[in-house]
């Protein structure tokens, strides 16, 4: 009833290029680095069950077949053909790819080609700063190069993303640090870091976010399990500057993220948590996002990384959840069918196209 | 099956007396002061959709008709006749009206007359303090006049309400400040404020709340998106004094508010967030309130302001949500029908009548 | 469709041995010490309604009969026969009993005999420390006796539990305190406490938890309404040591507890809040636990205390909720029936048997 013909995935990563055994595949089902507890498996999660529901049929197997049988079929087809079959079945028309620490993941161009879709780059600010630090000799040189690198990236990237910004002191002090404060922090950080060392100085992280805000490109902030209420100060400080903020991956505080999207015109909320890990519960979580957030402020993402299974599962789960939630409201008479179809299109791709300036669907 | 023949709206505002254009009407659909984001509209929210569902039929139009058509019909009838038709269809038998910064909103008497209902005044403490400050010459005079004004208001108002108290330091220090502390804070605040300046001193805000607690009138605390867990200290400190506290508008932390209502005999929770902005999701949010809160501790409110559409939508949405949630539990055998009817009456009006001393329904 | 033939209740208390009047019975329906608000009753809660649904039929009465009739029937049968009928109908095959402040509650052996089930002891750390303090003369003697008592308890108890640890500063400083710090804190606490005084020193509480972690026995941490995000530091600090942590009673932050169970291999989450107090809402709360938590990390408990009605209601509510949630997912095709049955068994008893080393079901 409520169709979502095409999707824009506004935050994801590339996929692995190597053949995978059962253990390696399992490890990629969970986002962290810890192994499963003794006596348990990551297949016994909503993500694991969702992969077993949606992916085997795309490779000619029965849904819910045992993981070992699925992995055998995957190797039989080869990693390239598997990726092609899965991604092309996802209905994703455009990928926005975080090219941060990529390991051996495919980049935007290769992901787009495999999936027969458009692809755009998201630049991770912390990585850019690290690269600039590795090649700069002085504090002044570093700060000048950093500004140049961020503005240069803004010319070709579709957005910036920051993983460490929220936990790195943004909550405590939302305003941009002064020039002297930034020079001091940069000097101390450059002096103590080894080559390749990550940006962990709160002043420098804030400086980095404010330089990015200055470019006008949308800025994605990884919220994770932090209370997004702590971001209200930064949202207020950046209000009216013309740069959009997108709160990424907020869970379990997604209702709070949705509320901020209602309170600030330039704040948007990512629907990734709906689909990335909640499987059979996706409709319920999606419905919670739809309580306070204006319908023009919510954006689909897969948050997939490494396995094309995660892209296709995200798309399938999201499409099913959207059809169920909006379909029920239409059946109840709470929403008109016309409105429901329009809102489905906004969440699936319209809002992302507007916020990231992607132009209309082909 | 589960009827709620009449409602007491224990927290709302008056309505506008002027004819409204589409833009002004839209702005009143969202509670904040920010405009909608470029490319979006406040009609694309649960509130907007709920208004379009429930109100057009009351003015002789089809549900979900376009906003422009609804506004045209509204102007055709005139603001007075529109208000009368909407409010009288709401089933609200009594309004408790926050007469704080009213702009050109109708007061309790006018709202009651338009809606053919009883109406009572809620006094906003911060406004009372401001008015007293504007007309007092000395610190001692201010504090004496303030105490007199609060006790005077308690004689005719049905409750006190505080918007700034929760964020103004109540969480950090729950106990009443000492007399010297209050005099010092009052002196500093009176010296620096311009005429009409708001109470923003944490000590003075706490003093104000404790003066109100001393009157025995129920005290409504605006919680908003703050964690009501921070209020546990104030709840403990006011326990056993004979004054009821009502936690207003807690969302997304409404389950925590419900838990406080379970933990403290004198703490109650407002159901306003269920209906004020969540539309098609109201049944789900109501059900969450009903997890831990004793059924004698939850009170309906519309939180409506400016548009009579918001009063009528709140009532309709609440009635539908209550019938759905309790009806399902009866159908499952989890609750008896007799109990469900009794609990529906408590939430709709019984609890409010008991807490605010309104007497039984006519 | 989804059966859960037997349950392990991994956290509960014993039951009262005395006949109860209506008022005393009512007080045991709520966990706190405060009486119900004037004009309300604890029977008007989800717990009260669930007791009235599930228990009267087990004593030969109609579901939802008035409390007074139920209490009369209870007295007619006698407290022993009532307990036997109720507990034996619960389907609970093993009780893990917190023997902390017991009043006149039955111990594990008596509870097991009444319910025809296995029973094991959980040792409450704060109580152990208090007992050791009451019988130790010096600081050094106290600390040596404490270590000995904890290790001695680990030999026969199935787990440790801590009520005060989470609120007692664990969040602020997760690491074990140094020996000098512990001696100082112990000295000060022993000097100021009266006989029987509770452990309220944050350093001593942390020391107690770390001594317990050293035994390798699972450690249950009472979370209550605190944000379990504050426990992430302690979870990280205890990771890889071989001791399991179980987060008890987290509500309303149960989704956050489930997320921690996903992030740390040794962290588990208690499902007690699903069943202990939410009654008709149990399926909804259970489903929220099942969003992020791996299915091998969730454990059923009744959290019952005093009334055998609470054990039987917890079991009935949990079984119904599990059948409903998993049954819907099977009906939707999201899960296979085989997987659903297996996961039901894990939550009902398998995970508890693995974590607490109870051996397979009889």
JSON list of C-alpha atoms in Angstrom, two decimals, chain B residues 14 31 36 128-129 140 182 197 201 220 228 261 264 270 281 330 351:
[
{"chain": "B", "resi": 14, "resn": "UNK", "atom": "CA", "xyz": [-6.80, 30.45, 26.34]},
{"chain": "B", "resi": 31, "resn": "UNK", "atom": "CA", "xyz": [5.03, 25.25, 20.67]},
{"chain": "B", "resi": 36, "resn": "UNK", "atom": "CA", "xyz": [9.76, 25.70, 10.26]},
{"chain": "B", "resi": 128, "resn": "UNK", "atom": "CA", "xyz": [3.54, 36.76, 40.04]},
{"chain": "B", "resi": 129, "resn": "UNK", "atom": "CA", "xyz": [7.10, 37.39, 41.27]},
{"chain": "B", "resi": 140, "resn": "UNK", "atom": "CA", "xyz": [12.10, 43.50, 52.52]},
{"chain": "B", "resi": 182, "resn": "UNK", "atom": "CA", "xyz": [16.90, 34.60, 50.09]},
{"chain": "B", "resi": 197, "resn": "UNK", "atom": "CA", "xyz": [12.70, 41.24, 33.91]},
{"chain": "B", "resi": 201, "resn": "UNK", "atom": "CA", "xyz": [17.99, 33.53, 40.16]},
{"chain": "B", "resi": 220, "resn": "UNK", "atom": "CA", "xyz": [2.62, 22.01, 38.77]},
{"chain": "B", "resi": 228, "resn": "UNK", "atom": "CA", "xyz": [12.60, 13.98, 36.08]},
{"chain": "B", "resi": 261, "resn": "UNK", "atom": "CA", "xyz": [4.36, 9.10, 40.72]},
{"chain": "B", "resi": 264, "resn": "UNK", "atom": "CA", "xyz": [5.93, 9.32, 46.10]},
{"chain": "B", "resi": 270, "resn": "UNK", "atom": "CA", "xyz": [0.43, 14.88, 33.52]},
{"chain": "B", "resi": 281, "resn": "UNK", "atom": "CA", "xyz": [1.02, 7.62, 18.42]},
{"chain": "B", "resi": 330, "resn": "UNK", "atom": "CA", "xyz": [-10.18, -5.99, 28.32]},
{"chain": "B", "resi": 351, "resn": "UNK", "atom": "CA", "xyz": [-8.02, 12.25, 39.54]}
]
